[in-house]
PDB file of C-alpha atoms in Angstrom:
ATOM      1  CA  LEU A   1       0.437   0.036  -0.324  1.00 90.00           C
ATOM      2  CA  LEU A   2       3.008   2.448   0.620  1.00 92.00           C
ATOM      3  CA  ARG A   3       4.510   1.467  -3.278  1.00 92.00           C
ATOM      4  CA  GLU A   4       0.770   2.537  -4.160  1.00 94.00           C
ATOM      5  CA  THR A   5       0.616   5.659  -2.671  1.00 94.00           C
ATOM      6  CA  LEU A   6       3.829   7.114  -3.608  1.00 96.00           C
ATOM      7  CA  THR A   7       3.006   5.511  -7.088  1.00 96.00           C
ATOM      8  CA  LEU A   8      -0.249   7.661  -7.208  1.00 96.00           C
ATOM      9  CA  TRP A   9       1.285  11.174  -5.895  1.00 96.00           C
ATOM     10  CA  ASN A  10       3.516  10.030  -8.469  1.00 97.00           C
ATOM     11  CA  ILE A  11       6.895   9.703  -5.523  1.00 96.00           C
ATOM     12  CA  PRO A  12       9.872   7.856  -6.185  1.00 94.00           C
ATOM     13  CA  HIS A  13      10.087   5.118  -4.646  1.00 92.00           C
ATOM     14  CA  THR A  14      13.269   5.428  -2.582  1.00 89.00           C
ATOM     15  CA  ARG A  15      13.816   3.735   0.760  1.00 84.00           C
ATOM     16  CA  SER A  16      13.237   7.101   2.314  1.00 87.00           C
ATOM     17  CA  ASN A  17       9.882   8.502   0.737  1.00 91.00           C
ATOM     18  CA  LEU A  18       8.939   4.715   1.599  1.00 89.00           C
ATOM     19  CA  GLN A  19      10.076   5.125   5.642  1.00 86.00           C
ATOM     20  CA  ARG A  20       8.275   9.092   5.778  1.00 91.00           C
ATOM     21  CA  ILE A  21       5.451   7.996   4.350  1.00 93.00           C
ATOM     22  CA  LYS A  22       4.230   6.209   6.790  1.00 89.00           C
ATOM     23  CA  VAL A  23       5.517   7.887   9.926  1.00 90.00           C
ATOM     24  CA  VAL A  24       3.678  10.642   7.483  1.00 93.00           C
ATOM     25  CA  MET A  25       0.076   8.647   7.359  1.00 93.00           C
ATOM     26  CA  ASP A  26       0.054   7.767  11.313  1.00 92.00           C
ATOM     27  CA  GLU A  27       1.010  11.309  12.157  1.00 94.00           C
ATOM     28  CA  ASN A  28      -1.902  12.223  11.038  1.00 95.00           C
ATOM     29  CA  PHE A  29      -4.463   9.500  10.699  1.00 95.00           C
ATOM     30  CA  GLY A  30      -3.639   7.798  13.487  1.00 93.00           C
ATOM     31  CA  VAL A  31      -1.283   4.348  13.495  1.00 91.00           C
ATOM     32  CA  GLU A  32      -4.478   2.320  12.966  1.00 91.00           C
ATOM     33  CA  LYS A  33      -5.472   3.066   9.462  1.00 92.00           C
ATOM     34  CA  PHE A  34      -2.558   1.521   8.029  1.00 91.00           C
ATOM     35  CA  PRO A  35      -2.998  -1.684   9.105  1.00 92.00           C
ATOM     36  CA  ASN A  36      -7.229  -1.949   8.988  1.00 93.00           C
ATOM     37  CA  ALA A  37      -6.064  -1.210   5.318  1.00 94.00           C
ATOM     38  CA  VAL A  38      -4.174  -4.281   5.067  1.00 93.00           C
ATOM     39  CA  PHE A  39      -6.467  -6.207   7.106  1.00 94.00           C
ATOM     40  CA  GLN A  40      -8.636  -5.439   4.538  1.00 94.00           C
ATOM     41  CA  ARG A  41      -7.022  -6.477   1.398  1.00 93.00           C
ATOM     42  CA  ILE A  42      -5.883  -9.084   2.501  1.00 93.00           C
ATOM     43  CA  GLN A  43      -9.680 -10.584   3.905  1.00 92.00           C
ATOM     44  CA  ASN A  44     -10.151  -9.769   0.138  1.00 93.00           C
ATOM     45  CA  VAL A  45      -7.247 -12.082  -0.790  1.00 94.00           C
ATOM     46  CA  ASP A  46      -8.672 -15.053  -2.098  1.00 95.00           C
ATOM     47  CA  ALA A  47      -5.060 -17.989  -0.825  1.00 93.00           C
ATOM     48  CA  ASP A  48      -4.021 -20.494   1.426  1.00 89.00           C
ATOM     49  CA  ILE A  49      -1.708 -18.583   2.349  1.00 89.00           C
ATOM     50  CA  VAL A  50      -1.642 -14.838   2.268  1.00 92.00           C
ATOM     51  CA  ILE A  51       2.570 -13.671   3.095  1.00 92.00           C
ATOM     52  CA  LEU A  52       2.499  -9.449   4.688  1.00 91.00           C
ATOM     53  CA  ASP A  53       5.959  -8.551   4.060  1.00 90.00           C
ATOM     54  CA  GLY A  54       8.130  -5.855   5.701  1.00 88.00           C
ATOM     55  CA  VAL A  55       6.587  -6.375   9.669  1.00 93.00           C
ATOM     56  CA  ARG A  56       8.178  -3.124  11.593  1.00 90.00           C
ATOM     57  CA  TRP A  57       6.312  -2.300  13.982  1.00 90.00           C
ATOM     58  CA  GLU A  58       4.101  -3.217  16.312  1.00 92.00           C
ATOM     59  CA  GLU A  59       0.461  -2.572  15.072  1.00 92.00           C
ATOM     60  CA  ASP A  60       2.119  -4.447  11.999  1.00 93.00           C
ATOM     61  CA  VAL A  61       2.741  -7.167  14.693  1.00 95.00           C
ATOM     62  CA  SER A  62      -1.019  -6.907  16.122  1.00 94.00           C
ATOM     63  CA  LEU A  63      -2.576  -6.871  12.633  1.00 94.00           C
ATOM     64  CA  VAL A  64      -0.438 -10.351  11.708  1.00 95.00           C
ATOM     65  CA  ARG A  65      -1.726 -11.299  15.131  1.00 96.00           C
ATOM     66  CA  ARG A  66      -5.480 -10.605  13.793  1.00 94.00           C
ATOM     67  CA  PHE A  67      -5.963 -13.411  12.249  1.00 93.00           C
ATOM     68  CA  PRO A  68      -6.445 -16.932  13.385  1.00 90.00           C
ATOM     69  CA  LYS A  69      -4.042 -18.783  11.733  1.00 90.00           C
ATOM     70  CA  ASN A  70      -0.783 -16.177  12.285  1.00 93.00           C
ATOM     71  CA  ILE A  71       3.170 -17.076  12.100  1.00 93.00           C
ATOM     72  CA  LEU A  72       5.123 -14.395  12.705  1.00 95.00           C
ATOM     73  CA  VAL A  73       8.170 -14.872  10.840  1.00 94.00           C
ATOM     74  CA  TYR A  74      11.576 -12.937  11.446  1.00 95.00           C
ATOM     75  CA  VAL A  75      14.465 -12.753   8.286  1.00 94.00           C
ATOM     76  CA  THR A  76      17.537 -11.562   9.274  1.00 94.00           C
ATOM     77  CA  ALA A  77      21.059 -11.218   8.076  1.00 94.00           C
ATOM     78  CA  PRO A  78      24.083  -9.228   9.181  1.00 94.00           C
ATOM     79  CA  PRO A  79      23.820  -4.985   7.740  1.00 92.00           C
ATOM     80  CA  GLN A  80      26.620  -5.467   5.263  1.00 93.00           C
ATOM     81  CA  VAL A  81      24.753  -8.712   3.858  1.00 93.00           C
ATOM     82  CA  ARG A  82      21.669  -6.931   3.951  1.00 91.00           C
ATOM     83  CA  TYR A  83      23.472  -3.866   2.101  1.00 92.00           C
ATOM     84  CA  ALA A  84      24.974  -5.577  -0.556  1.00 91.00           C
ATOM     85  CA  ARG A  85      21.744  -7.554  -1.273  1.00 90.00           C
ATOM     86  CA  THR A  86      20.412  -4.180  -1.164  1.00 88.00           C
ATOM     87  CA  ILE A  87      22.904  -2.212  -4.430  1.00 89.00           C
ATOM     88  CA  LEU A  88      22.304  -5.908  -6.313  1.00 87.00           C
ATOM     89  CA  ARG A  89      18.495  -5.542  -6.051  1.00 85.00           C
ATOM     90  CA  GLY A  90      18.633  -1.960  -7.442  1.00 79.00           C
ATOM     91  CA  GLU A  91      15.069  -2.232  -6.495  1.00 82.00           C
ATOM     92  CA  LYS A  92      14.552   1.389  -5.166  1.00 83.00           C
ATOM     93  CA  VAL A  93      15.026   4.376  -6.824  1.00 81.00           C
ATOM     94  CA  GLY A  94      18.610   5.176  -6.144  1.00 80.00           C
ATOM     95  CA  GLU A  95      19.241   2.479  -4.312  1.00 79.00           C
ATOM     96  CA  SER A  96      21.939   0.554  -6.029  1.00 82.00           C
ATOM     97  CA  LYS A  97      24.279   3.571  -5.999  1.00 83.00           C
ATOM     98  CA  SER A  98      23.920   4.259  -1.717  1.00 86.00           C
ATOM     99  CA  SER A  99      27.239   3.918   0.166  1.00 89.00           C
ATOM    100  CA  LEU A 100      27.290   1.579   3.137  1.00 90.00           C
ATOM    101  CA  GLU A 101      27.357   4.555   5.746  1.00 92.00           C
ATOM    102  CA  GLN A 102      23.924   6.344   4.052  1.00 90.00           C
ATOM    103  CA  PHE A 103      22.746   2.660   4.189  1.00 88.00           C
ATOM    104  CA  LEU A 104      22.807   2.010   8.157  1.00 89.00           C
ATOM    105  CA  GLU A 105      21.716   5.593   8.442  1.00 89.00           C
ATOM    106  CA  GLU A 106      18.636   5.022   6.789  1.00 86.00           C
ATOM    107  CA  GLU A 107      18.483   2.370   9.079  1.00 87.00           C
ATOM    108  CA  LYS A 108      18.170   4.374  11.742  1.00 88.00           C
ATOM    109  CA  ALA A 109      15.072   5.642  10.403  1.00 83.00           C
ATOM    110  CA  ALA A 110      11.818   5.332  12.847  1.00 82.00           C
ATOM    111  CA  ASN A 111      10.272   2.136  11.037  1.00 82.00           C
ATOM    112  CA  GLU A 112      13.667   0.182  11.077  1.00 87.00           C
ATOM    113  CA  LEU A 113      13.890   0.991  15.113  1.00 88.00           C
ATOM    114  CA  LEU A 114      11.567  -2.131  16.399  1.00 91.00           C
ATOM    115  CA  ILE A 115      12.291  -4.851  13.447  1.00 93.00           C
ATOM    116  CA  GLN A 116      15.234  -6.562  16.009  1.00 92.00           C
ATOM    117  CA  LYS A 117      12.327  -6.205  18.375  1.00 93.00           C
ATOM    118  CA  ILE A 118      10.257  -7.404  17.126  1.00 95.00           C
ATOM    119  CA  GLY A 119      12.245 -10.557  15.731  1.00 95.00           C
ATOM    120  CA  MET A 120      12.844 -11.341  18.903  1.00 94.00           C
ATOM    121  CA  GLU A 121       9.190 -11.718  19.417  1.00 93.00           C
ATOM    122  CA  ALA A 122       8.977 -13.775  16.645  1.00 95.00           C
ATOM    123  CA  ASP A 123       7.395 -17.858  15.843  1.00 93.00           C
ATOM    124  CA  CYS A 124      10.575 -19.046  13.966  1.00 91.00           C
ATOM    125  CA  ILE A 125      13.666 -16.810  13.398  1.00 93.00           C
ATOM    126  CA  ILE A 126      15.517 -17.378   9.412  1.00 93.00           C
ATOM    127  CA  GLU A 127      18.737 -16.648   9.884  1.00 92.00           C
ATOM    128  CA  ASN A 128      19.823 -15.505   5.737  1.00 93.00           C
ATOM    129  CA  ASP A 129      23.312 -14.604   5.981  1.00 92.00           C
ATOM    130  CA  ASP A 130      24.194 -17.838   3.570  1.00 91.00           C
ATOM    131  CA  SER A 131      23.930 -18.612   0.092  1.00 90.00           C
ATOM    132  CA  VAL A 132      20.558 -18.386  -1.471  1.00 89.00           C
ATOM    133  CA  GLU A 133      20.245 -22.290  -1.827  1.00 93.00           C
ATOM    134  CA  ALA A 134      20.994 -22.491   1.860  1.00 93.00           C
ATOM    135  CA  TYR A 135      17.978 -19.915   2.380  1.00 92.00           C
ATOM    136  CA  LYS A 136      15.580 -22.070   0.587  1.00 92.00           C
ATOM    137  CA  GLU A 137      16.732 -24.715   2.207  1.00 93.00           C
ATOM    138  CA  ALA A 138      15.852 -23.079   5.089  1.00 92.00           C
ATOM    139  CA  ILE A 139      12.214 -22.026   4.241  1.00 91.00           C
ATOM    140  CA  SER A 140      11.507 -25.415   3.130  1.00 92.00           C
ATOM    141  CA  TYR A 141      12.094 -26.651   6.529  1.00 90.00           C
ATOM    142  CA  PHE A 142       9.905 -24.162   8.444  1.00 88.00           C
ATOM    143  CA  TYR A 143       7.601 -24.778   5.664  1.00 87.00           C
ATOM    144  CA  LYS A 144       7.303 -28.418   6.509  1.00 88.00           C
ATOM    145  CA  VAL A 145       7.772 -28.116  10.160  1.00 86.00           C
ATOM    146  CA  CYS A 146       4.723 -25.300   9.817  1.00 82.00           C
ATOM    147  CA  PHE A 147       2.111 -26.105   7.241  1.00 77.00           C
ATOM    148  CA  ALA A 148       2.547 -30.293   7.183  1.00 68.00           C
TER     149      ALA A 148
END
């Protein structure tokens, strides 16, 4: 929804803009509005499993827990690994050109501060600090344990 909002307003999908828009929306409309919108969207999804990516706020955790069958998974990696992957993906505008220092500075934004704390409360933790194959094995194991 944050990306959609930026697109509608013709605002670039930079990491900074994605971080700021949630804070601005919360400050002006209340912290419950965004999770409620996401909840409504998920209610309309015709799928057995829905993955909600980017849980960064306590209200996101509450959103996940509103569903009768829920699992909160924390996928983590060291900052240097996340930075290298961010550069390779180039998913957001300007991201592939950012420095490690800039990346680490952006990790101090409000929406980044609770990630580790929320992760420690997760039902499952996956360390994603190895190869893609190792990550796929960890996901496969998680799926077998939780859904088999």
